[in-house]
Structure formats: structure tokens, C-alpha cells
PDB file of C-alpha atoms in Angstrom:
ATOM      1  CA  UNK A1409       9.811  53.961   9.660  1.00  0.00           C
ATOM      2  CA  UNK A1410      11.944  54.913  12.812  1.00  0.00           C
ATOM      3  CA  UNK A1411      12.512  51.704  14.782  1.00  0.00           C
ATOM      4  CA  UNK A1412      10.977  51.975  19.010  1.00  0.00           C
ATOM      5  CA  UNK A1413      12.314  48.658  19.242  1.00  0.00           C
ATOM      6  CA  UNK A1414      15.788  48.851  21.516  1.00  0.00           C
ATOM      7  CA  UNK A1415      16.195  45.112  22.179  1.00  0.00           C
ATOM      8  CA  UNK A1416      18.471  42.906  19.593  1.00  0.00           C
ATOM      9  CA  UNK A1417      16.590  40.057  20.569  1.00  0.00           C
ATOM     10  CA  UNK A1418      13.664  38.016  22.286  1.00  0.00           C
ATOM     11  CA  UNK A1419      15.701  37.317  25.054  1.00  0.00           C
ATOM     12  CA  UNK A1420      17.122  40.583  25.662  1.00  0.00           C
ATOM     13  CA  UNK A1421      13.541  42.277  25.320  1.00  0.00           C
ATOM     14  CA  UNK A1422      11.796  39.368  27.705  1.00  0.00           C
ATOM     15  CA  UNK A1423      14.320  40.267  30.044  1.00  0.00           C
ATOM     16  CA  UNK A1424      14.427  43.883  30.106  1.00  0.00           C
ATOM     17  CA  UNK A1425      10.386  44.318  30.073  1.00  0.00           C
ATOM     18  CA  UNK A1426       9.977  41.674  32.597  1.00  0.00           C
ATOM     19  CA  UNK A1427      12.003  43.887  35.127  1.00  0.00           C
ATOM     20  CA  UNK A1428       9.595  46.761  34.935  1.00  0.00           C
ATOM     21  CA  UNK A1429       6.902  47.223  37.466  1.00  0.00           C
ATOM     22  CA  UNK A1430       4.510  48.241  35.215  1.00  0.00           C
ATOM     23  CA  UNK A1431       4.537  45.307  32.854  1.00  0.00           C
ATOM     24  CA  UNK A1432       1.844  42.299  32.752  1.00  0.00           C
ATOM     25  CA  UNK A1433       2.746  38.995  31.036  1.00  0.00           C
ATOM     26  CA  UNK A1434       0.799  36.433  29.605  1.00  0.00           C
ATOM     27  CA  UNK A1435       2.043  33.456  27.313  1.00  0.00           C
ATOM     28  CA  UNK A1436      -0.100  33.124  24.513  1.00  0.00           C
ATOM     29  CA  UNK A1437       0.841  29.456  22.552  1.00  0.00           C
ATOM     30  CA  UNK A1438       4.362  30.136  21.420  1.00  0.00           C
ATOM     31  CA  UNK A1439       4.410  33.844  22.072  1.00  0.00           C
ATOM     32  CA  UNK A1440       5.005  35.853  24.911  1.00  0.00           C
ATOM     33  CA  UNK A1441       2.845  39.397  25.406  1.00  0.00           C
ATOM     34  CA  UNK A1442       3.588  42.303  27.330  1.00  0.00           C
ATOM     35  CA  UNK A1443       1.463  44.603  28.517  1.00  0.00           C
ATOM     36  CA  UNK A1444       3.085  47.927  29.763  1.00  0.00           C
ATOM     37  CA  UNK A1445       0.219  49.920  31.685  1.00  0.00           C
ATOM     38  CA  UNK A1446       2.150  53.547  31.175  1.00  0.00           C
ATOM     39  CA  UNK A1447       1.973  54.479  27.602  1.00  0.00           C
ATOM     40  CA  UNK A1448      -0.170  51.674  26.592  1.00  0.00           C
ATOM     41  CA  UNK A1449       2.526  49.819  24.659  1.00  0.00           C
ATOM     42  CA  UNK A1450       1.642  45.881  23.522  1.00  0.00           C
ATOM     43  CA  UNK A1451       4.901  43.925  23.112  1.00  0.00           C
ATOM     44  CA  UNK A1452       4.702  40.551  21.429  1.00  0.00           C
ATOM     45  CA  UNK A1453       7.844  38.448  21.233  1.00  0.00           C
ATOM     46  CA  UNK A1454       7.950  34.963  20.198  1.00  0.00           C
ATOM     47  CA  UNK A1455       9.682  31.562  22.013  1.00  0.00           C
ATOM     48  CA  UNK A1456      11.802  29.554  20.569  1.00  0.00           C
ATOM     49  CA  UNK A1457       9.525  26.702  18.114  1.00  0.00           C
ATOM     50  CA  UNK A1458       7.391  29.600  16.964  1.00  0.00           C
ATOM     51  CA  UNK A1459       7.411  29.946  12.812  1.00  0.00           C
ATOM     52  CA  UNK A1460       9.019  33.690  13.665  1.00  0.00           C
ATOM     53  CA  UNK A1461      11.095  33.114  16.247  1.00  0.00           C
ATOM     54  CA  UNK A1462      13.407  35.286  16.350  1.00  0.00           C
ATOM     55  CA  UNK A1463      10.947  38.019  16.443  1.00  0.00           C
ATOM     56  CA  UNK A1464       9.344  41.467  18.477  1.00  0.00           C
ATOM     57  CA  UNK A1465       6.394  43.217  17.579  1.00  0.00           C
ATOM     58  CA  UNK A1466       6.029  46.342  19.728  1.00  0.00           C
ATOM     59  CA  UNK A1467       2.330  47.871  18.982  1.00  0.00           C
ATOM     60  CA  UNK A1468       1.160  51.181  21.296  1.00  0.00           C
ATOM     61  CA  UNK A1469      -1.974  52.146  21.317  1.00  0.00           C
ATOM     62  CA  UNK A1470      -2.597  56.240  20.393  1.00  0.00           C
ATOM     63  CA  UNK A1471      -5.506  58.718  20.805  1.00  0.00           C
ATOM     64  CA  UNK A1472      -5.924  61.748  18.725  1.00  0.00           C
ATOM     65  CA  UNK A1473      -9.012  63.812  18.070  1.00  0.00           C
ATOM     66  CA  UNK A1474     -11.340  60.741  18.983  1.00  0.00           C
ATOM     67  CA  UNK A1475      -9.705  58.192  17.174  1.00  0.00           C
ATOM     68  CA  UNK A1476      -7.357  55.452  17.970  1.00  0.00           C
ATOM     69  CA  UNK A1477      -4.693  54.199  15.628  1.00  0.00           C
ATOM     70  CA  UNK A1478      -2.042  51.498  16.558  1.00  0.00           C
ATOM     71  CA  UNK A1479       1.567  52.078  16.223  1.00  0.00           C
ATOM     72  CA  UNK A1480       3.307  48.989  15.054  1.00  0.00           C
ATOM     73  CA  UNK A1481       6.827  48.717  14.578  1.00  0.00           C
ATOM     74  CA  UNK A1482       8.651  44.899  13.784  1.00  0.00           C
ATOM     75  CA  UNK A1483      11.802  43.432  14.370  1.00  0.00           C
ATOM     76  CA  UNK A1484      11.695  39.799  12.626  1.00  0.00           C
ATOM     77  CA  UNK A1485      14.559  37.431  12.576  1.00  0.00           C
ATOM     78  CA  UNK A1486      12.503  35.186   9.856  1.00  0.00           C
ATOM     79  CA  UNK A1487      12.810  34.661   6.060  1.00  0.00           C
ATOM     80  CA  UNK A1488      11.617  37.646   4.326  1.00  0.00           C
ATOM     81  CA  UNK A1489       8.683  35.874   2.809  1.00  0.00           C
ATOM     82  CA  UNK A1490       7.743  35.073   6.046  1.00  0.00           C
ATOM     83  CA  UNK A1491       8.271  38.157   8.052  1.00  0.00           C
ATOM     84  CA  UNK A1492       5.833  39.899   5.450  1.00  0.00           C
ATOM     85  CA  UNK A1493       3.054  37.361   6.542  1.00  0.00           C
ATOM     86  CA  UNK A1494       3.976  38.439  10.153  1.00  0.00           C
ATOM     87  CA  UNK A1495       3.282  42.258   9.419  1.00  0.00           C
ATOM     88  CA  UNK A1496       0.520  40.921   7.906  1.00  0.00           C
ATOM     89  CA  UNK A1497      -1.053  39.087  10.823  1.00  0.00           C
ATOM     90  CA  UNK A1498      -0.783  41.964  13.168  1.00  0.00           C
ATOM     91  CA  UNK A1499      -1.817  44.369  10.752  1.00  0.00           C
ATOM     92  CA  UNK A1500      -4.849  42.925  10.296  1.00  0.00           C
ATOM     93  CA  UNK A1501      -5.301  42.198  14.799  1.00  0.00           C
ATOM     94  CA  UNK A1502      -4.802  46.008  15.188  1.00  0.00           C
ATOM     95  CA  UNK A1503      -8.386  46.448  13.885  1.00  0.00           C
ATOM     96  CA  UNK A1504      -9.158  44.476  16.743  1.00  0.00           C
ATOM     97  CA  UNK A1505      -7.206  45.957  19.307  1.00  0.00           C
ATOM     98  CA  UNK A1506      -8.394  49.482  18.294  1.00  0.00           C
ATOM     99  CA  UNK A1507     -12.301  48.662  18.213  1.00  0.00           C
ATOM    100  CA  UNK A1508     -10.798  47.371  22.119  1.00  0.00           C
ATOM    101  CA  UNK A1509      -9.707  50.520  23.386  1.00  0.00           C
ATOM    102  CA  UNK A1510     -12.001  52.588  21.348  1.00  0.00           C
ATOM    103  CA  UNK A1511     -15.251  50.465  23.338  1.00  0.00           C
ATOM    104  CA  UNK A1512     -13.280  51.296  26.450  1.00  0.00           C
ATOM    105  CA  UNK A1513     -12.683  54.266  25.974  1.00  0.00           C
ATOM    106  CA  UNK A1514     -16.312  55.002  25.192  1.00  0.00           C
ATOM    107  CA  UNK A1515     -17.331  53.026  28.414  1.00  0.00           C
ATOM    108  CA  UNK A1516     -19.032  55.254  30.562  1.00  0.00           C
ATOM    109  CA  UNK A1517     -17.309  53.061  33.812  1.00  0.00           C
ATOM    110  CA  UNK A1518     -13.436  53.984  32.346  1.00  0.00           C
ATOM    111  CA  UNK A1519     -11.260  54.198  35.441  1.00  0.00           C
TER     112      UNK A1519
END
């Protein structure tokens, strides 16, 4: 699986996505998610104390014939047995983030 992950680590990734003017932040316990509007791309890195740490999870959403699927590529800094629970994790919240976009997108109020 090609890597879309350009950053080495958290730091350099908060840091680069924080300077674009299309990304919104929220901190989410010891995580910290970025939202950038223009190609619907979900970055998750983690803070230092978190199990993972040091790790980035870039997931972007994709639309094709009616269905959404979520493109998830990893960078963990973890123990391997851990960095498979990781994948795990978000493999299993994509379900959720595609039944998200795919009740927006059917929204008839979609802006």
C-alpha cells in the first residue's frame, strides 16, 4: 500500500497541517484530529502519553458510483503488536465515518 503520509512524525505533521487554511482541529483525549475541508482528508495524530504515540492515521473519504469507501493509510511508531490493534480500531470507525458522509450525502439540505 503506497504511503499519502509525507510527515516523519506527529510533530512535523501537527505543524505542517496546522498552517493550512483549510484545516479544522479538534483535540480528542490524547489525540489530535484534522479536518482538511478540500479533499475530505481526516488526519489523526496522537500526543505524547497516548498508547501509540508516535503515530498518524491519515483517512480520506472517497465517492464512486454511489458508494463511499475510506482510504486509510498508517504511520505507527508503536510495538508491532500494538500498531495492529491501531489499524484495527480505525478500521472498524471507518464504518462509522462512511454511514457519516453517506447520510450527508443523501441529505436533501447538502451545501
Amino acid at each position: 500500500m503506497a504511503t499519502d503520509i509525507p510527515y516523519a512524525t506527529p510533530d512535523l505533521a501537527l505543524h505542517a497541517l496546522r498552517a493550512l487554511p483549510q484545516v479544522r482541529e479538534r483535540q480528542d483525549n490524547d489525540w489530535v484530529v484534522l479536518h482538511d475541508m478540500q479533499g475530505q482528508v481526516f488526519w489523526s495524530v496522537t500526543l505524547p502519553g497516548n498508547g501509540w504515540h508516535p503515530s498518524i492515521v491519515r483517512r480520506q473519504l472517497r465517492e464512486q458510483q454511489g458508494e463511499v469507501s475510506v482510504d486509510m493509510q498508517v504511520r505507527c511508531g508503536a510495538a508491532e503488536d500494538e500498531c495492529d490493534r491501531l489499524v484495527q480500531v480505525f478500521q472498524a470507525s471507518n464504518e462509522n465515518l462512511r454511514a457519516a458522509a453517506r447520510s450527508l450525502a443523501e441529505s436533501p439540505d447538502n451545501d
